[in-house]
Amino acid sequence: MIGYADLQSGLYIYNTSKLFLSNKLSLVNSANIPSLDNKNDVWHYRLGHLPFNKLKSIVDCTAHPHMNKNILCDICHFAKQKRLPFPDNTSYASHAFDLVHMDVWGPFRVQSYSGFRYFLTIVDDHTRCTWVFMMKTKSEVKFHMMNFYNLINTQFHTKIKIIRTDNGTEFIFPNFYNTHGIIHQLSCVET
């Protein structure tokens, strides 16, 4: 028999007083850590899978001055895995107004003093310049989009090539896009 446990308040309390000293030490060691040859492995487990470079800085606690960093710990590999939701995007438009992002935010819970409940945000992908147009209704998007197109055409002597929006119905103007040679791209919703 290895030991005896009493049931107290729904928990089994292990009674170690009936064991020999050698059995107590053996039981405690086998319960805490699987059999390990290297004392550094023991400290790695006991300190919550501390990285070996941090463990090496604890000079007094290490058994060997030359630690083996090549020890494979399955728990560390699984625990430290991560996957980013989206890869970092380092590709931007090569010229100003080659790609323009547009989105509508609203309605505001409380309208402004002038009665605005929405705003249209336009961001140039190359320069990151941003324009914001306040609106009372979503139907004003077409008006602001056409004015913005004319502004870019006359003031910057260039044309917008691609407009990227979400799937909002307020941006569906196929005649406008076709007339001006603009490509309309749809982005993922809520990103």
Coordinates of C-alpha atoms in Angstrom, one line a residue:
M1 CA 0.0 0.0 0.0
I2 CA 1.3 3.4 -1.0
G3 CA -0.8 5.6 1.3
Y4 CA -4.1 6.4 2.8
A5 CA -6.5 9.4 2.2
D6 CA -9.5 10.6 4.3
L7 CA -12.5 12.3 2.8
Q8 CA -13.0 15.7 4.4
S9 CA -15.4 18.3 3.1
G10 CA -15.5 16.7 -0.3
L11 CA -11.7 16.5 -0.7
Y12 CA -9.4 13.6 -0.1
I13 CA -6.7 14.6 2.3
Y14 CA -3.6 12.4 1.9
N15 CA -2.2 11.2 5.2
T16 CA 1.6 11.0 4.9
S17 CA 2.2 10.2 8.6
K18 CA 1.8 6.5 8.0
L19 CA 4.6 6.3 5.4
F20 CA 8.2 5.6 5.8
L21 CA 10.5 8.6 5.2
S22 CA 12.0 7.1 2.0
N23 CA 8.4 6.5 0.6
K24 CA 7.4 10.1 1.4
L25 CA 10.3 11.6 -0.5
S26 CA 9.8 9.2 -3.4
L27 CA 6.1 9.9 -3.5
V28 CA 6.5 13.7 -3.4
N29 CA 9.2 13.7 -6.1
S30 CA 7.2 11.4 -8.4
A31 CA 4.1 13.4 -8.0
N32 CA 5.7 16.7 -8.8
I33 CA 8.0 16.0 -11.7
P34 CA 8.4 13.1 -14.1
S35 CA 11.8 11.4 -13.9
L36 CA 14.3 13.8 -15.3
D37 CA 18.0 13.3 -15.6
N38 CA 19.0 16.9 -15.6
K39 CA 18.4 19.2 -12.6
N40 CA 17.9 22.1 -15.0
D41 CA 14.9 20.3 -16.4
V42 CA 13.5 20.1 -12.9
W43 CA 13.9 23.8 -12.4
H44 CA 12.4 24.5 -15.8
Y45 CA 9.2 22.6 -14.8
R46 CA 9.1 24.0 -11.3
L47 CA 9.4 27.6 -12.4
G48 CA 6.5 27.3 -14.8
H49 CA 8.4 26.4 -17.9
L50 CA 10.8 29.4 -17.6
P51 CA 12.9 29.9 -20.7
F52 CA 16.3 28.5 -20.4
N53 CA 18.0 31.8 -21.0
K54 CA 16.1 33.2 -18.0
L55 CA 16.8 30.1 -16.0
K56 CA 20.5 30.5 -16.7
S57 CA 20.5 33.9 -15.1
I58 CA 19.5 32.3 -11.8
V59 CA 23.0 31.1 -11.0
D60 CA 22.3 29.8 -7.5
C61 CA 19.4 27.6 -8.6
T62 CA 21.1 25.9 -11.5
A63 CA 22.8 22.6 -11.0
H64 CA 25.1 22.8 -14.0
P65 CA 26.8 26.0 -15.3
H66 CA 26.6 24.8 -18.9
M67 CA 22.9 24.3 -19.5
N68 CA 21.5 22.3 -22.3
K69 CA 19.3 24.6 -24.3
N70 CA 18.4 21.9 -26.8
I71 CA 16.1 20.1 -24.4
L72 CA 12.7 19.5 -26.0
C73 CA 9.7 20.5 -23.9
D74 CA 6.4 19.6 -25.6
I75 CA 4.5 21.8 -23.2
C76 CA 6.6 24.9 -24.0
H77 CA 6.1 24.3 -27.8
F78 CA 2.4 24.1 -27.5
A79 CA 2.0 26.9 -25.0
K80 CA 4.1 29.4 -27.0
Q81 CA 2.4 28.8 -30.3
K82 CA 0.5 31.7 -31.6
R83 CA -1.1 32.7 -34.9
L84 CA -1.6 36.3 -35.8
P85 CA -5.1 37.1 -37.1
F86 CA -3.8 38.7 -40.2
P87 CA -0.3 38.9 -41.6
D88 CA 1.3 42.3 -41.5
N89 CA 0.5 44.2 -44.6
T90 CA 3.6 46.0 -46.0
S91 CA 2.3 46.5 -49.5
Y92 CA 0.9 50.0 -50.0
A93 CA -0.1 51.8 -53.1
S94 CA 2.9 53.1 -55.0
H95 CA 1.4 56.6 -55.8
A96 CA -1.1 58.9 -54.1
F97 CA -4.7 58.1 -54.9
D98 CA -4.0 54.8 -56.6
L99 CA -6.0 53.2 -53.8
V100 CA -8.5 55.0 -51.6
H101 CA -10.3 53.4 -48.7
M102 CA -13.8 54.6 -47.8
D103 CA -16.1 53.8 -44.9
V104 CA -19.3 55.2 -43.3
W105 CA -19.7 55.3 -39.5
G106 CA -23.0 55.8 -37.8
P107 CA -25.6 56.4 -36.9
F108 CA -24.6 58.3 -33.8
R109 CA -26.8 57.7 -30.9
V110 CA -27.1 61.5 -30.4
Q111 CA -26.9 63.7 -33.4
S112 CA -24.6 66.8 -33.6
Y113 CA -25.8 70.3 -33.2
S114 CA -26.0 70.6 -37.0
G115 CA -28.1 67.4 -37.2
F116 CA -25.3 65.1 -38.4
R117 CA -25.6 61.4 -37.5
Y118 CA -23.1 59.8 -39.9
F119 CA -19.6 60.5 -41.2
L120 CA -17.7 59.3 -44.3
T121 CA -14.0 58.6 -43.9
I122 CA -11.7 58.6 -46.9
V123 CA -8.1 57.4 -46.5
D124 CA -5.4 57.5 -49.2
D125 CA -3.5 54.3 -49.0
H126 CA -0.1 55.8 -50.1
T127 CA 0.0 59.0 -48.0
R128 CA -2.4 58.0 -45.2
C129 CA -4.1 61.4 -45.6
T130 CA -7.6 61.3 -44.2
W131 CA -10.7 63.2 -45.1
V132 CA -13.9 63.2 -43.0
F133 CA -17.3 64.3 -44.3
M134 CA -20.2 64.8 -41.9
M135 CA -23.6 63.5 -43.2
K136 CA -27.2 63.6 -42.0
T137 CA -28.1 60.5 -44.0
K138 CA -26.2 57.7 -45.7
S139 CA -27.7 58.7 -49.1
E140 CA -25.2 61.7 -49.1
V141 CA -22.3 59.3 -49.7
K142 CA -22.6 59.6 -53.5
F143 CA -22.6 63.4 -53.4
H144 CA -19.4 63.5 -51.2
M145 CA -17.7 60.7 -53.3
M146 CA -18.3 62.7 -56.5
N147 CA -17.1 65.9 -55.0
F148 CA -14.0 64.1 -53.6
Y149 CA -13.2 62.6 -57.0
N150 CA -13.5 66.1 -58.6
L151 CA -11.3 67.6 -55.9
I152 CA -8.5 65.0 -56.5
N153 CA -8.8 65.5 -60.2
T154 CA -8.5 69.3 -60.2
Q155 CA -6.3 70.0 -57.2
F156 CA -3.8 67.1 -57.5
H157 CA -4.0 66.5 -61.3
T158 CA -4.5 62.7 -60.9
K159 CA -7.3 60.2 -60.8
I160 CA -8.4 57.7 -58.3
K161 CA -7.8 54.2 -59.6
I162 CA -9.2 51.9 -57.0
I163 CA -11.8 52.5 -54.3
R164 CA -11.9 49.9 -51.5
T165 CA -15.1 49.8 -49.3
D166 CA -16.9 47.3 -47.1
N167 CA -20.0 45.6 -48.4
G168 CA -22.2 48.6 -47.5
T169 CA -24.9 49.3 -50.0
E170 CA -24.2 53.1 -49.8
F171 CA -21.1 52.5 -52.0
I172 CA -22.8 50.7 -54.9
F173 CA -22.5 53.1 -57.9
P174 CA -21.5 50.9 -60.9
N175 CA -22.3 53.7 -63.4
F176 CA -20.0 56.2 -61.6
Y177 CA -17.1 53.6 -61.3
N178 CA -17.5 52.5 -65.0
T179 CA -17.7 56.1 -66.3
H180 CA -14.5 57.2 -64.5
G181 CA -12.6 53.9 -64.9
I182 CA -12.4 53.2 -61.2
I183 CA -12.1 49.7 -59.8
H184 CA -14.4 49.1 -56.9
Q185 CA -12.9 46.5 -54.4
L186 CA -14.7 45.1 -51.4
S187 CA -12.8 44.5 -48.2
C188 CA -13.7 42.0 -45.4
V189 CA -16.5 43.2 -43.2
E190 CA -15.7 44.5 -39.7
T191 CA -11.9 44.7 -40.3

